[in-house]
Amino acid sequence: MQLVRGLHNLQPQARGCVVTIGNFDGVHRGHQAILARLRERAAELAVPSCVVIFEPQPREFFGPDTAPARLTRLRDKLALLAAEGVDMVLCLAFNRRLRELSAAEFVQRVLVDGLGVKDLEIGDDFRFGCDRAGDFEFLKAAGQRHGFSVDASTTVEVLGGRVSSTRVRQALADGDFELAEALLGRPFRIAGRVLHGQKLGRQLDAPTANVQLKRRKVPLTGVYLVSCEVDGVIQPGVANIGVRPSVAGDGSAHLEVHLLDFAGDLYGRRLSVAFHHKLRDEQRFASLEALKAAIAADIAAARDYWQSHPLMKSPK
């Protein structure tokens, strides 16, 4: 899959493609249905498929402190899009210049002059352009003028409700990982590189992998039963994600993973952590001894859980 950052980096051979536009946060089953249709139309027209995304996401640009936590960082989103068979991703910087484009200017510069769009697959609730003035009917009319077709994506429902990134975030907040997996089509994961930390876990008889988050916000906090694939082997474990209120820190969220019965060096490696079950909320302890006892109890609970829920297959 080709990644193009900005219209100025588009090459002439990229023109003439089937396009969809959106945040694609989580690349959930609703997104997967759009991408399946994108592949189908690209095959019918014998042209490449292209997904247009934005960095930062528009809500992050307008309200960085109030925007929802991302389900996937850009790197993970790109990997998921590649796995769905997308030929090209055009990543546009969402800045003041882009925000001030009118709907007509966006169509002309991005879709017509930039991508030479042949077909546009889009949600019928999609809004774009300055003050969100552009909508599905605007695109239909623009397509008639510029010679490209516009198709509305079909809403996907799972367990009685529409699949959306918002619904996935709510499932995670509720600790409903079965629902989150049903909406995503895979277990929810957070991936990052293992960094050196304070080494406090060793003092507490529970060495942990400090997984780099690189996120302003995280979509869940607490203590969870998790699993990771290391060298082709699924390793069950327990993880804490949050601000570590019992330890002096920087106030940022951290992800610390203890793998049961694992002995090895993970520093510098990229770890993908799958979340399966919530044990408890993150809490502040009065002493390191109290924290140590709580961690021991979490590990014991994790052992009991994994004995009755063995991990028999590799991650999806």
mmCIF file with all atom_site columns, C-alpha atoms in Angstrom, residues 73-263:
data_model
loop_
_atom_site.group_PDB
_atom_site.id
_atom_site.type_symbol
_atom_site.label_atom_id
_atom_site.label_alt_id
_atom_site.label_comp_id
_atom_site.label_asym_id
_atom_site.label_entity_id
_atom_site.label_seq_id
_atom_site.pdbx_PDB_ins_code
_atom_site.Cartn_x
_atom_site.Cartn_y
_atom_site.Cartn_z
_atom_site.occupancy
_atom_site.B_iso_or_equiv
_atom_site.pdbx_formal_charge
_atom_site.auth_seq_id
_atom_site.auth_comp_id
_atom_site.auth_asym_id
_atom_site.auth_atom_id
_atom_site.pdbx_PDB_model_num
ATOM 1   C CA . ARG A 1 73  ? -2.824  5.524   16.150  1.00 0.00 ? 73  ARG A CA 1
ATOM 2   C CA . LEU A 1 74  ? -1.942  6.441   12.574  1.00 0.00 ? 74  LEU A CA 1
ATOM 3   C CA . ARG A 1 75  ? 0.627   3.644   12.252  1.00 0.00 ? 75  ARG A CA 1
ATOM 4   C CA . ASP A 1 76  ? -1.875  1.004   13.340  1.00 0.00 ? 76  ASP A CA 1
ATOM 5   C CA . LYS A 1 77  ? -4.636  2.463   11.194  1.00 0.00 ? 77  LYS A CA 1
ATOM 6   C CA . LEU A 1 78  ? -2.407  2.287   8.116   1.00 0.00 ? 78  LEU A CA 1
ATOM 7   C CA . ALA A 1 79  ? -1.573  -1.362  8.867   1.00 0.00 ? 79  ALA A CA 1
ATOM 8   C CA . LEU A 1 80  ? -5.267  -2.197  9.160   1.00 0.00 ? 80  LEU A CA 1
ATOM 9   C CA . LEU A 1 81  ? -6.083  -0.379  5.913   1.00 0.00 ? 81  LEU A CA 1
ATOM 10  C CA . ALA A 1 82  ? -3.293  -2.257  4.147   1.00 0.00 ? 82  ALA A CA 1
ATOM 11  C CA . ALA A 1 83  ? -4.709  -5.541  5.465   1.00 0.00 ? 83  ALA A CA 1
ATOM 12  C CA . GLU A 1 84  ? -8.050  -4.582  3.889   1.00 0.00 ? 84  GLU A CA 1
ATOM 13  C CA . GLY A 1 85  ? -6.416  -4.398  0.463   1.00 0.00 ? 85  GLY A CA 1
ATOM 14  C CA . VAL A 1 86  ? -6.334  -0.604  0.027   1.00 0.00 ? 86  VAL A CA 1
ATOM 15  C CA . ASP A 1 87  ? -3.967  0.476   -2.759  1.00 0.00 ? 87  ASP A CA 1
ATOM 16  C CA . MET A 1 88  ? -3.257  4.033   -1.597  1.00 0.00 ? 88  MET A CA 1
ATOM 17  C CA . VAL A 1 89  ? -3.865  6.269   1.422   1.00 0.00 ? 89  VAL A CA 1
ATOM 18  C CA . LEU A 1 90  ? -3.826  10.031  0.947   1.00 0.00 ? 90  LEU A CA 1
ATOM 19  C CA . CYS A 1 91  ? -3.177  11.636  4.323   1.00 0.00 ? 91  CYS A CA 1
ATOM 20  C CA . LEU A 1 92  ? -4.113  15.321  4.384   1.00 0.00 ? 92  LEU A CA 1
ATOM 21  C CA . ALA A 1 93  ? -2.888  17.679  7.093   1.00 0.00 ? 93  ALA A CA 1
ATOM 22  C CA . PHE A 1 94  ? -6.007  19.068  8.732   1.00 0.00 ? 94  PHE A CA 1
ATOM 23  C CA . ASN A 1 95  ? -4.947  22.646  9.330   1.00 0.00 ? 95  ASN A CA 1
ATOM 24  C CA . ARG A 1 96  ? -6.395  26.122  8.975   1.00 0.00 ? 96  ARG A CA 1
ATOM 25  C CA . ARG A 1 97  ? -5.848  26.110  5.209   1.00 0.00 ? 97  ARG A CA 1
ATOM 26  C CA . LEU A 1 98  ? -7.772  22.874  4.718   1.00 0.00 ? 98  LEU A CA 1
ATOM 27  C CA . ARG A 1 99  ? -10.414 23.853  7.250   1.00 0.00 ? 99  ARG A CA 1
ATOM 28  C CA . GLU A 1 100 ? -11.149 27.063  5.288   1.00 0.00 ? 100 GLU A CA 1
ATOM 29  C CA . LEU A 1 101 ? -11.667 25.306  1.938   1.00 0.00 ? 101 LEU A CA 1
ATOM 30  C CA . SER A 1 102 ? -15.246 25.565  0.766   1.00 0.00 ? 102 SER A CA 1
ATOM 31  C CA . ALA A 1 103 ? -17.026 22.356  -0.190  1.00 0.00 ? 103 ALA A CA 1
ATOM 32  C CA . ALA A 1 104 ? -16.640 23.270  -3.884  1.00 0.00 ? 104 ALA A CA 1
ATOM 33  C CA . GLU A 1 105 ? -12.910 23.971  -3.437  1.00 0.00 ? 105 GLU A CA 1
ATOM 34  C CA . PHE A 1 106 ? -12.412 20.655  -1.626  1.00 0.00 ? 106 PHE A CA 1
ATOM 35  C CA . VAL A 1 107 ? -14.079 18.754  -4.462  1.00 0.00 ? 107 VAL A CA 1
ATOM 36  C CA . GLN A 1 108 ? -12.083 20.592  -7.108  1.00 0.00 ? 108 GLN A CA 1
ATOM 37  C CA . ARG A 1 109 ? -8.643  20.484  -5.471  1.00 0.00 ? 109 ARG A CA 1
ATOM 38  C CA . VAL A 1 110 ? -8.727  17.110  -3.760  1.00 0.00 ? 110 VAL A CA 1
ATOM 39  C CA . LEU A 1 111 ? -11.121 14.911  -5.704  1.00 0.00 ? 111 LEU A CA 1
ATOM 40  C CA . VAL A 1 112 ? -10.948 16.299  -9.242  1.00 0.00 ? 112 VAL A CA 1
ATOM 41  C CA . ASP A 1 113 ? -7.531  17.951  -9.704  1.00 0.00 ? 113 ASP A CA 1
ATOM 42  C CA . GLY A 1 114 ? -5.684  15.824  -7.164  1.00 0.00 ? 114 GLY A CA 1
ATOM 43  C CA . LEU A 1 115 ? -7.101  12.319  -7.455  1.00 0.00 ? 115 LEU A CA 1
ATOM 44  C CA . GLY A 1 116 ? -9.069  12.395  -10.699 1.00 0.00 ? 116 GLY A CA 1
ATOM 45  C CA . VAL A 1 117 ? -11.780 10.448  -8.890  1.00 0.00 ? 117 VAL A CA 1
ATOM 46  C CA . LYS A 1 118 ? -13.834 7.962   -10.927 1.00 0.00 ? 118 LYS A CA 1
ATOM 47  C CA . ASP A 1 119 ? -16.146 6.813   -8.165  1.00 0.00 ? 119 ASP A CA 1
ATOM 48  C CA . LEU A 1 120 ? -16.719 8.036   -4.592  1.00 0.00 ? 120 LEU A CA 1
ATOM 49  C CA . GLU A 1 121 ? -17.939 5.697   -1.846  1.00 0.00 ? 121 GLU A CA 1
ATOM 50  C CA . ILE A 1 122 ? -19.171 7.755   1.074   1.00 0.00 ? 122 ILE A CA 1
ATOM 51  C CA . GLY A 1 123 ? -21.586 7.720   3.997   1.00 0.00 ? 123 GLY A CA 1
ATOM 52  C CA . ASP A 1 124 ? -24.839 9.527   3.372   1.00 0.00 ? 124 ASP A CA 1
ATOM 53  C CA . ASP A 1 125 ? -24.232 11.540  6.569   1.00 0.00 ? 125 ASP A CA 1
ATOM 54  C CA . PHE A 1 126 ? -20.765 12.735  5.478   1.00 0.00 ? 126 PHE A CA 1
ATOM 55  C CA . ARG A 1 127 ? -20.202 16.490  5.886   1.00 0.00 ? 127 ARG A CA 1
ATOM 56  C CA . PHE A 1 128 ? -17.183 18.465  4.673   1.00 0.00 ? 128 PHE A CA 1
ATOM 57  C CA . GLY A 1 129 ? -15.879 21.868  3.652   1.00 0.00 ? 129 GLY A CA 1
ATOM 58  C CA . CYS A 1 130 ? -15.882 25.141  5.580   1.00 0.00 ? 130 CYS A CA 1
ATOM 59  C CA . ASP A 1 131 ? -18.707 25.127  8.151   1.00 0.00 ? 131 ASP A CA 1
ATOM 60  C CA . ARG A 1 132 ? -19.522 21.563  7.023   1.00 0.00 ? 132 ARG A CA 1
ATOM 61  C CA . ALA A 1 133 ? -21.543 22.981  4.148   1.00 0.00 ? 133 ALA A CA 1
ATOM 62  C CA . GLY A 1 134 ? -20.914 20.017  1.834   1.00 0.00 ? 134 GLY A CA 1
ATOM 63  C CA . ASP A 1 135 ? -23.048 16.886  2.126   1.00 0.00 ? 135 ASP A CA 1
ATOM 64  C CA . PHE A 1 136 ? -24.016 13.787  0.167   1.00 0.00 ? 136 PHE A CA 1
ATOM 65  C CA . GLU A 1 137 ? -26.400 15.667  -2.155  1.00 0.00 ? 137 GLU A CA 1
ATOM 66  C CA . PHE A 1 138 ? -23.690 18.259  -2.846  1.00 0.00 ? 138 PHE A CA 1
ATOM 67  C CA . LEU A 1 139 ? -21.323 15.451  -3.841  1.00 0.00 ? 139 LEU A CA 1
ATOM 68  C CA . LYS A 1 140 ? -23.949 13.834  -6.079  1.00 0.00 ? 140 LYS A CA 1
ATOM 69  C CA . ALA A 1 141 ? -24.402 17.125  -7.927  1.00 0.00 ? 141 ALA A CA 1
ATOM 70  C CA . ALA A 1 142 ? -20.625 17.657  -8.128  1.00 0.00 ? 142 ALA A CA 1
ATOM 71  C CA . GLY A 1 143 ? -20.219 14.169  -9.528  1.00 0.00 ? 143 GLY A CA 1
ATOM 72  C CA . GLN A 1 144 ? -22.669 14.907  -12.295 1.00 0.00 ? 144 GLN A CA 1
ATOM 73  C CA . ARG A 1 145 ? -20.748 18.058  -13.211 1.00 0.00 ? 145 ARG A CA 1
ATOM 74  C CA . HIS A 1 146 ? -17.277 16.516  -13.061 1.00 0.00 ? 146 HIS A CA 1
ATOM 75  C CA . GLY A 1 147 ? -18.033 13.028  -14.337 1.00 0.00 ? 147 GLY A CA 1
ATOM 76  C CA . PHE A 1 148 ? -17.656 10.775  -11.298 1.00 0.00 ? 148 PHE A CA 1
ATOM 77  C CA . SER A 1 149 ? -20.222 8.542   -9.631  1.00 0.00 ? 149 SER A CA 1
ATOM 78  C CA . VAL A 1 150 ? -21.174 8.799   -5.945  1.00 0.00 ? 150 VAL A CA 1
ATOM 79  C CA . ASP A 1 151 ? -22.506 5.854   -3.943  1.00 0.00 ? 151 ASP A CA 1
ATOM 80  C CA . ALA A 1 152 ? -23.746 5.847   -0.346  1.00 0.00 ? 152 ALA A CA 1
ATOM 81  C CA . SER A 1 153 ? -22.246 3.238   1.948   1.00 0.00 ? 153 SER A CA 1
ATOM 82  C CA . THR A 1 154 ? -24.577 0.794   3.680   1.00 0.00 ? 154 THR A CA 1
ATOM 83  C CA . THR A 1 155 ? -24.994 1.057   7.443   1.00 0.00 ? 155 THR A CA 1
ATOM 84  C CA . VAL A 1 156 ? -23.710 -2.041  9.247   1.00 0.00 ? 156 VAL A CA 1
ATOM 85  C CA . GLU A 1 157 ? -25.545 -3.184  12.378  1.00 0.00 ? 157 GLU A CA 1
ATOM 86  C CA . VAL A 1 158 ? -24.240 -5.573  15.021  1.00 0.00 ? 158 VAL A CA 1
ATOM 87  C CA . LEU A 1 159 ? -26.191 -6.789  18.056  1.00 0.00 ? 159 LEU A CA 1
ATOM 88  C CA . GLY A 1 160 ? -29.042 -4.382  17.485  1.00 0.00 ? 160 GLY A CA 1
ATOM 89  C CA . GLY A 1 161 ? -27.110 -1.190  16.834  1.00 0.00 ? 161 GLY A CA 1
ATOM 90  C CA . ARG A 1 162 ? -25.115 0.689   14.224  1.00 0.00 ? 162 ARG A CA 1
ATOM 91  C CA . VAL A 1 163 ? -21.374 0.006   14.191  1.00 0.00 ? 163 VAL A CA 1
ATOM 92  C CA . SER A 1 164 ? -19.421 3.177   14.901  1.00 0.00 ? 164 SER A CA 1
ATOM 93  C CA . SER A 1 165 ? -16.185 4.286   16.534  1.00 0.00 ? 165 SER A CA 1
ATOM 94  C CA . THR A 1 166 ? -18.256 5.961   19.256  1.00 0.00 ? 166 THR A CA 1
ATOM 95  C CA . ARG A 1 167 ? -19.981 2.667   20.056  1.00 0.00 ? 167 ARG A CA 1
ATOM 96  C CA . VAL A 1 168 ? -16.631 0.870   20.221  1.00 0.00 ? 168 VAL A CA 1
ATOM 97  C CA . ARG A 1 169 ? -15.298 3.483   22.651  1.00 0.00 ? 169 ARG A CA 1
ATOM 98  C CA . GLN A 1 170 ? -18.383 3.077   24.828  1.00 0.00 ? 170 GLN A CA 1
ATOM 99  C CA . ALA A 1 171 ? -17.994 -0.710  24.844  1.00 0.00 ? 171 ALA A CA 1
ATOM 100 C CA . LEU A 1 172 ? -14.383 -0.304  25.991  1.00 0.00 ? 172 LEU A CA 1
ATOM 101 C CA . ALA A 1 173 ? -15.393 2.181   28.680  1.00 0.00 ? 173 ALA A CA 1
ATOM 102 C CA . ASP A 1 174 ? -18.007 -0.321  29.876  1.00 0.00 ? 174 ASP A CA 1
ATOM 103 C CA . GLY A 1 175 ? -15.472 -3.159  29.907  1.00 0.00 ? 175 GLY A CA 1
ATOM 104 C CA . ASP A 1 176 ? -17.587 -5.046  27.337  1.00 0.00 ? 176 ASP A CA 1
ATOM 105 C CA . PHE A 1 177 ? -14.803 -6.612  25.307  1.00 0.00 ? 177 PHE A CA 1
ATOM 106 C CA . GLU A 1 178 ? -17.099 -9.151  23.653  1.00 0.00 ? 178 GLU A CA 1
ATOM 107 C CA . LEU A 1 179 ? -19.111 -6.300  22.147  1.00 0.00 ? 179 LEU A CA 1
ATOM 108 C CA . ALA A 1 180 ? -15.952 -4.395  21.217  1.00 0.00 ? 180 ALA A CA 1
ATOM 109 C CA . GLU A 1 181 ? -14.619 -7.469  19.410  1.00 0.00 ? 181 GLU A CA 1
ATOM 110 C CA . ALA A 1 182 ? -17.947 -7.965  17.622  1.00 0.00 ? 182 ALA A CA 1
ATOM 111 C CA . LEU A 1 183 ? -17.876 -4.334  16.430  1.00 0.00 ? 183 LEU A CA 1
ATOM 112 C CA . LEU A 1 184 ? -14.211 -4.379  15.413  1.00 0.00 ? 184 LEU A CA 1
ATOM 113 C CA . GLY A 1 185 ? -14.118 -7.888  13.982  1.00 0.00 ? 185 GLY A CA 1
ATOM 114 C CA . ARG A 1 186 ? -11.049 -8.564  16.152  1.00 0.00 ? 186 ARG A CA 1
ATOM 115 C CA . PRO A 1 187 ? -9.977  -8.077  19.767  1.00 0.00 ? 187 PRO A CA 1
ATOM 116 C CA . PHE A 1 188 ? -9.166  -4.508  20.730  1.00 0.00 ? 188 PHE A CA 1
ATOM 117 C CA . ARG A 1 189 ? -5.401  -3.939  20.783  1.00 0.00 ? 189 ARG A CA 1
ATOM 118 C CA . ILE A 1 190 ? -2.917  -1.242  21.643  1.00 0.00 ? 190 ILE A CA 1
ATOM 119 C CA . ALA A 1 191 ? 0.554   -1.537  20.134  1.00 0.00 ? 191 ALA A CA 1
ATOM 120 C CA . GLY A 1 192 ? 3.780   0.235   20.958  1.00 0.00 ? 192 GLY A CA 1
ATOM 121 C CA . ARG A 1 193 ? 7.486   -0.125  21.538  1.00 0.00 ? 193 ARG A CA 1
ATOM 122 C CA . VAL A 1 194 ? 8.730   -1.417  24.895  1.00 0.00 ? 194 VAL A CA 1
ATOM 123 C CA . LEU A 1 195 ? 10.752  1.284   26.649  1.00 0.00 ? 195 LEU A CA 1
ATOM 124 C CA . HIS A 1 196 ? 12.858  1.383   29.775  1.00 0.00 ? 196 HIS A CA 1
ATOM 125 C CA . GLY A 1 197 ? 10.788  2.614   32.718  1.00 0.00 ? 197 GLY A CA 1
ATOM 126 C CA . GLN A 1 198 ? 11.286  3.145   36.427  1.00 0.00 ? 198 GLN A CA 1
ATOM 127 C CA . LYS A 1 199 ? 11.889  -0.610  36.994  1.00 0.00 ? 199 LYS A CA 1
ATOM 128 C CA . LEU A 1 200 ? 9.400   -0.406  39.879  1.00 0.00 ? 200 LEU A CA 1
ATOM 129 C CA . GLY A 1 201 ? 7.726   -3.654  38.805  1.00 0.00 ? 201 GLY A CA 1
ATOM 130 C CA . ARG A 1 202 ? 10.844  -5.605  39.725  1.00 0.00 ? 202 ARG A CA 1
ATOM 131 C CA . GLN A 1 203 ? 10.688  -4.226  43.258  1.00 0.00 ? 203 GLN A CA 1
ATOM 132 C CA . LEU A 1 204 ? 7.069   -5.354  43.438  1.00 0.00 ? 204 LEU A CA 1
ATOM 133 C CA . ASP A 1 205 ? 7.890   -8.897  42.223  1.00 0.00 ? 205 ASP A CA 1
ATOM 134 C CA . ALA A 1 206 ? 6.027   -8.227  38.970  1.00 0.00 ? 206 ALA A CA 1
ATOM 135 C CA . PRO A 1 207 ? 8.367   -7.089  36.171  1.00 0.00 ? 207 PRO A CA 1
ATOM 136 C CA . THR A 1 208 ? 6.462   -5.265  33.465  1.00 0.00 ? 208 THR A CA 1
ATOM 137 C CA . ALA A 1 209 ? 6.939   -4.188  29.864  1.00 0.00 ? 209 ALA A CA 1
ATOM 138 C CA . ASN A 1 210 ? 6.457   -0.425  29.620  1.00 0.00 ? 210 ASN A CA 1
ATOM 139 C CA . VAL A 1 211 ? 4.640   -0.040  26.276  1.00 0.00 ? 211 VAL A CA 1
ATOM 140 C CA . GLN A 1 212 ? 4.971   3.370   24.647  1.00 0.00 ? 212 GLN A CA 1
ATOM 141 C CA . LEU A 1 213 ? 1.527   4.883   24.045  1.00 0.00 ? 213 LEU A CA 1
ATOM 142 C CA . LYS A 1 214 ? 2.186   8.117   22.092  1.00 0.00 ? 214 LYS A CA 1
ATOM 143 C CA . ARG A 1 215 ? -1.416  9.169   22.724  1.00 0.00 ? 215 ARG A CA 1
ATOM 144 C CA . ARG A 1 216 ? -2.957  12.310  24.126  1.00 0.00 ? 216 ARG A CA 1
ATOM 145 C CA . LYS A 1 217 ? -5.798  10.208  25.540  1.00 0.00 ? 217 LYS A CA 1
ATOM 146 C CA . VAL A 1 218 ? -6.459  6.497   25.974  1.00 0.00 ? 218 VAL A CA 1
ATOM 147 C CA . PRO A 1 219 ? -9.881  4.872   25.387  1.00 0.00 ? 219 PRO A CA 1
ATOM 148 C CA . LEU A 1 220 ? -9.756  2.807   28.579  1.00 0.00 ? 220 LEU A CA 1
ATOM 149 C CA . THR A 1 221 ? -8.131  2.852   32.012  1.00 0.00 ? 221 THR A CA 1
ATOM 150 C CA . GLY A 1 222 ? -7.772  0.242   34.723  1.00 0.00 ? 222 GLY A CA 1
ATOM 151 C CA . VAL A 1 223 ? -6.357  -3.234  35.217  1.00 0.00 ? 223 VAL A CA 1
ATOM 152 C CA . TYR A 1 224 ? -7.053  -5.786  32.484  1.00 0.00 ? 224 TYR A CA 1
ATOM 153 C CA . LEU A 1 225 ? -6.406  -9.356  31.460  1.00 0.00 ? 225 LEU A CA 1
ATOM 154 C CA . VAL A 1 226 ? -4.440  -9.199  28.217  1.00 0.00 ? 226 VAL A CA 1
ATOM 155 C CA . SER A 1 227 ? -2.461  -11.297 25.793  1.00 0.00 ? 227 SER A CA 1
ATOM 156 C CA . CYS A 1 228 ? 0.493   -10.616 23.494  1.00 0.00 ? 228 CYS A CA 1
ATOM 157 C CA . GLU A 1 229 ? 2.105   -12.582 20.713  1.00 0.00 ? 229 GLU A CA 1
ATOM 158 C CA . VAL A 1 230 ? 5.853   -12.930 21.287  1.00 0.00 ? 230 VAL A CA 1
ATOM 159 C CA . ASP A 1 231 ? 7.900   -14.886 18.745  1.00 0.00 ? 231 ASP A CA 1
ATOM 160 C CA . GLY A 1 232 ? 4.784   -16.640 17.485  1.00 0.00 ? 232 GLY A CA 1
ATOM 161 C CA . VAL A 1 233 ? 3.622   -17.711 20.953  1.00 0.00 ? 233 VAL A CA 1
ATOM 162 C CA . ILE A 1 234 ? 0.555   -16.227 22.677  1.00 0.00 ? 234 ILE A CA 1
ATOM 163 C CA . GLN A 1 235 ? 1.534   -15.015 26.129  1.00 0.00 ? 235 GLN A CA 1
ATOM 164 C CA . PRO A 1 236 ? -1.281  -14.334 28.634  1.00 0.00 ? 236 PRO A CA 1
ATOM 165 C CA . GLY A 1 237 ? -0.830  -11.554 31.122  1.00 0.00 ? 237 GLY A CA 1
ATOM 166 C CA . VAL A 1 238 ? -2.254  -8.682  33.120  1.00 0.00 ? 238 VAL A CA 1
ATOM 167 C CA . ALA A 1 239 ? -1.858  -4.982  32.379  1.00 0.00 ? 239 ALA A CA 1
ATOM 168 C CA . ASN A 1 240 ? -2.412  -1.603  33.966  1.00 0.00 ? 240 ASN A CA 1
ATOM 169 C CA . ILE A 1 241 ? -3.232  1.373   31.783  1.00 0.00 ? 241 ILE A CA 1
ATOM 170 C CA . GLY A 1 242 ? -3.574  4.791   33.353  1.00 0.00 ? 242 GLY A CA 1
ATOM 171 C CA . VAL A 1 243 ? -1.721  7.512   35.217  1.00 0.00 ? 243 VAL A CA 1
ATOM 172 C CA . ARG A 1 244 ? -0.403  5.261   38.018  1.00 0.00 ? 244 ARG A CA 1
ATOM 173 C CA . PRO A 1 245 ? -1.807  7.298   40.951  1.00 0.00 ? 245 PRO A CA 1
ATOM 174 C CA . SER A 1 246 ? 0.216   5.368   43.548  1.00 0.00 ? 246 SER A CA 1
ATOM 175 C CA . VAL A 1 247 ? 3.540   6.286   41.920  1.00 0.00 ? 247 VAL A CA 1
ATOM 176 C CA . ALA A 1 248 ? 5.025   9.734   41.372  1.00 0.00 ? 248 ALA A CA 1
ATOM 177 C CA . GLY A 1 249 ? 4.843   10.320  37.641  1.00 0.00 ? 249 GLY A CA 1
ATOM 178 C CA . ASP A 1 250 ? 4.262   12.836  34.890  1.00 0.00 ? 250 ASP A CA 1
ATOM 179 C CA . GLY A 1 251 ? 0.458   12.639  34.848  1.00 0.00 ? 251 GLY A CA 1
ATOM 180 C CA . SER A 1 252 ? 0.452   10.965  31.439  1.00 0.00 ? 252 SER A CA 1
ATOM 181 C CA . ALA A 1 253 ? -1.136  7.597   30.742  1.00 0.00 ? 253 ALA A CA 1
ATOM 182 C CA . HIS A 1 254 ? 1.136   4.543   30.740  1.00 0.00 ? 254 HIS A CA 1
ATOM 183 C CA . LEU A 1 255 ? 0.608   0.947   29.673  1.00 0.00 ? 255 LEU A CA 1
ATOM 184 C CA . GLU A 1 256 ? 2.484   -1.634  31.747  1.00 0.00 ? 256 GLU A CA 1
ATOM 185 C CA . VAL A 1 257 ? 2.145   -5.319  30.914  1.00 0.00 ? 257 VAL A CA 1
ATOM 186 C CA . HIS A 1 258 ? 3.145   -8.288  33.063  1.00 0.00 ? 258 HIS A CA 1
ATOM 187 C CA . LEU A 1 259 ? 3.296   -11.529 31.067  1.00 0.00 ? 259 LEU A CA 1
ATOM 188 C CA . LEU A 1 260 ? 2.703   -14.622 33.175  1.00 0.00 ? 260 LEU A CA 1
ATOM 189 C CA . ASP A 1 261 ? 5.698   -16.982 33.351  1.00 0.00 ? 261 ASP A CA 1
ATOM 190 C CA . PHE A 1 262 ? 7.545   -15.146 30.568  1.00 0.00 ? 262 PHE A CA 1
ATOM 191 C CA . ALA A 1 263 ? 11.283  -14.722 30.825  1.00 0.00 ? 263 ALA A CA 1
#
